[in-house]
PDB file of C-alpha atoms in Angstrom:
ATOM      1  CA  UNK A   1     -18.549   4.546   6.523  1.00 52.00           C
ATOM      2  CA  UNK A   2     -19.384   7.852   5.422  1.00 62.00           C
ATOM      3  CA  UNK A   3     -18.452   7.905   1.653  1.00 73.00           C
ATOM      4  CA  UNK A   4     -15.507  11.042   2.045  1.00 87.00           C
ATOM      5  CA  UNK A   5     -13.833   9.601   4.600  1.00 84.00           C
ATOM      6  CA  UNK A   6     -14.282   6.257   2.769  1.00 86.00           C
ATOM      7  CA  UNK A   7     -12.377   7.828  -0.572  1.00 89.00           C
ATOM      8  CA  UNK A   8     -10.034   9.487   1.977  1.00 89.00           C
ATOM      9  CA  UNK A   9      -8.819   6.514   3.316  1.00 88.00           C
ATOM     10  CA  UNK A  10      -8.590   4.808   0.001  1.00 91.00           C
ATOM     11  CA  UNK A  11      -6.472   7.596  -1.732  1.00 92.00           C
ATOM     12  CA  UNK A  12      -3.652   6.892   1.264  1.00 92.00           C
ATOM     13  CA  UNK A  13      -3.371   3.731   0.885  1.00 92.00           C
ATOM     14  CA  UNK A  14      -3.075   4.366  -2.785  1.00 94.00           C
ATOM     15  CA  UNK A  15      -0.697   7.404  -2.068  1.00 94.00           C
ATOM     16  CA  UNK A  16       1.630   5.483  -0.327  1.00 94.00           C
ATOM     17  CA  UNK A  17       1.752   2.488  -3.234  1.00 95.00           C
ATOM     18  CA  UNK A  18       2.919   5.049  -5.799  1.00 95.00           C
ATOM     19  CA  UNK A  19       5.559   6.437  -3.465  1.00 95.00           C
ATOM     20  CA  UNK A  20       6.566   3.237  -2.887  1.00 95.00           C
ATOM     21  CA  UNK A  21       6.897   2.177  -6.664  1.00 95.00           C
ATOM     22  CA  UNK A  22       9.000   5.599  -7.175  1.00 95.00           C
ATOM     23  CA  UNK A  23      11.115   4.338  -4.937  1.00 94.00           C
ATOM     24  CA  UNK A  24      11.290   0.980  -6.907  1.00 94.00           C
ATOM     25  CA  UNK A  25      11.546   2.566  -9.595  1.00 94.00           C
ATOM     26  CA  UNK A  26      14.839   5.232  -8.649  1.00 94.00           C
ATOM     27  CA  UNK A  27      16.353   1.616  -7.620  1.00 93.00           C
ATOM     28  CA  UNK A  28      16.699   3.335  -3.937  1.00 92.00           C
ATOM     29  CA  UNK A  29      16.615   0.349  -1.383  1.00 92.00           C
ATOM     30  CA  UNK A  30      16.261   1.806   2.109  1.00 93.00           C
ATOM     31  CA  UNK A  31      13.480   4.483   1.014  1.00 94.00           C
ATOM     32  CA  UNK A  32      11.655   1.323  -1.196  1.00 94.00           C
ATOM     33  CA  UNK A  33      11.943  -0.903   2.529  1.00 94.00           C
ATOM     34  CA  UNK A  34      10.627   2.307   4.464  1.00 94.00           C
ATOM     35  CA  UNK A  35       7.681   3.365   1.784  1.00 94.00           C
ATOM     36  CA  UNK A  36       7.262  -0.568   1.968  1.00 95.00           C
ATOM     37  CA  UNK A  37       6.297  -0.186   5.859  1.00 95.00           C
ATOM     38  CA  UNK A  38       4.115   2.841   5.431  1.00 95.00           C
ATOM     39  CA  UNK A  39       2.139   0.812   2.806  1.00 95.00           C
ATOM     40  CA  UNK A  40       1.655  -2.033   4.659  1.00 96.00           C
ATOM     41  CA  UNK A  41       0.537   0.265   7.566  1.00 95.00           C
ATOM     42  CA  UNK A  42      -2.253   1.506   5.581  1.00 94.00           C
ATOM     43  CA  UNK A  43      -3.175  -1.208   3.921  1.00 95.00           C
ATOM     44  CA  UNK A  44      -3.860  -3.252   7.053  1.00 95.00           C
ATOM     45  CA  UNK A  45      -5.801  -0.253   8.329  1.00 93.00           C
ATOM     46  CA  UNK A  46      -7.779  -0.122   5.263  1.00 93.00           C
ATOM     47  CA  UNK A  47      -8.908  -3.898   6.086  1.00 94.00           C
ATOM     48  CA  UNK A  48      -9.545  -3.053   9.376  1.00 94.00           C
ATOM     49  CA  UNK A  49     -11.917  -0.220   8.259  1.00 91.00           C
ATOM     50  CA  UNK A  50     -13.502  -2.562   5.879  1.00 91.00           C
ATOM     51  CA  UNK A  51     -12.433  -0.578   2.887  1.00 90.00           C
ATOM     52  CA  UNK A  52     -10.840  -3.995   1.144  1.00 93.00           C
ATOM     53  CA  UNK A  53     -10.950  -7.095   1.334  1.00 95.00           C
ATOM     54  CA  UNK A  54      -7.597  -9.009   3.331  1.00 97.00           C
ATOM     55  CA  UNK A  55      -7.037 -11.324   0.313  1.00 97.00           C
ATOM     56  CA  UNK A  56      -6.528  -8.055  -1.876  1.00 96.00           C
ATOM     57  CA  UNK A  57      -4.647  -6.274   0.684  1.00 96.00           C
ATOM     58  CA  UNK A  58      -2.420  -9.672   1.386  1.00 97.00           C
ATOM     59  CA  UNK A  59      -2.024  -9.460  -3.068  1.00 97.00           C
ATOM     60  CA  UNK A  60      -1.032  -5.905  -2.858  1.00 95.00           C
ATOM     61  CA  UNK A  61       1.435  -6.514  -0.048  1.00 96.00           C
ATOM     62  CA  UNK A  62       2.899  -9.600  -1.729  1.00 97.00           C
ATOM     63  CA  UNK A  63       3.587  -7.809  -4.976  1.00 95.00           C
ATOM     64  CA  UNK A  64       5.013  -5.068  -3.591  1.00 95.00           C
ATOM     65  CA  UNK A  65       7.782  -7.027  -1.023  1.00 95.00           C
ATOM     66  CA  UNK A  66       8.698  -9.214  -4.166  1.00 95.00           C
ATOM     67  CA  UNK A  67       9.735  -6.279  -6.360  1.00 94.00           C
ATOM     68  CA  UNK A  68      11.762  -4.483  -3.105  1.00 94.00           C
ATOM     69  CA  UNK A  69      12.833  -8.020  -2.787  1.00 93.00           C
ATOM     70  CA  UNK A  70      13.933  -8.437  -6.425  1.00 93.00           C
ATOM     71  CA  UNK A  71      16.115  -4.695  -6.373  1.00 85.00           C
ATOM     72  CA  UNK A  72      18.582  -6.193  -3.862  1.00 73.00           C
TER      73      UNK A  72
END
């Protein structure tokens, strides 16, 4: 991949984790489960792309559904 579009689609996936954890952390449950979709959404595209690897992106995903998991 060229190496901008490489950082680009990086920087989303990213993006969305942080929004995600905001939501975590503002204890707000349905915006946590929505920003939980939109991660998981870019993190499976970033494995597609061959940006990381699926055991990281499977980590990531894990860790994020157990603290949405642990608000409720």
């Amino acid at each position: 991949l060229h190496y901008p579009l490489r950082r680009q689609r990086q920087m989303c996936k990213e993006t969305a984790i942080k929004e995600c954890e905001k939501a975590i952390i503002s204890k707000d449950t349905a915006a946590a489960t929505e920003a939980v979709k939109k991660v998981q959404k870019n993190i499976d595209k970033a494995v597609s792309k061959g940006i990381i690897k699926k055991n990281t992106a499977d980590r990531e995903k894990s860790r994020l559904n157990k603290k949405v998991k642990d608000m409720k």
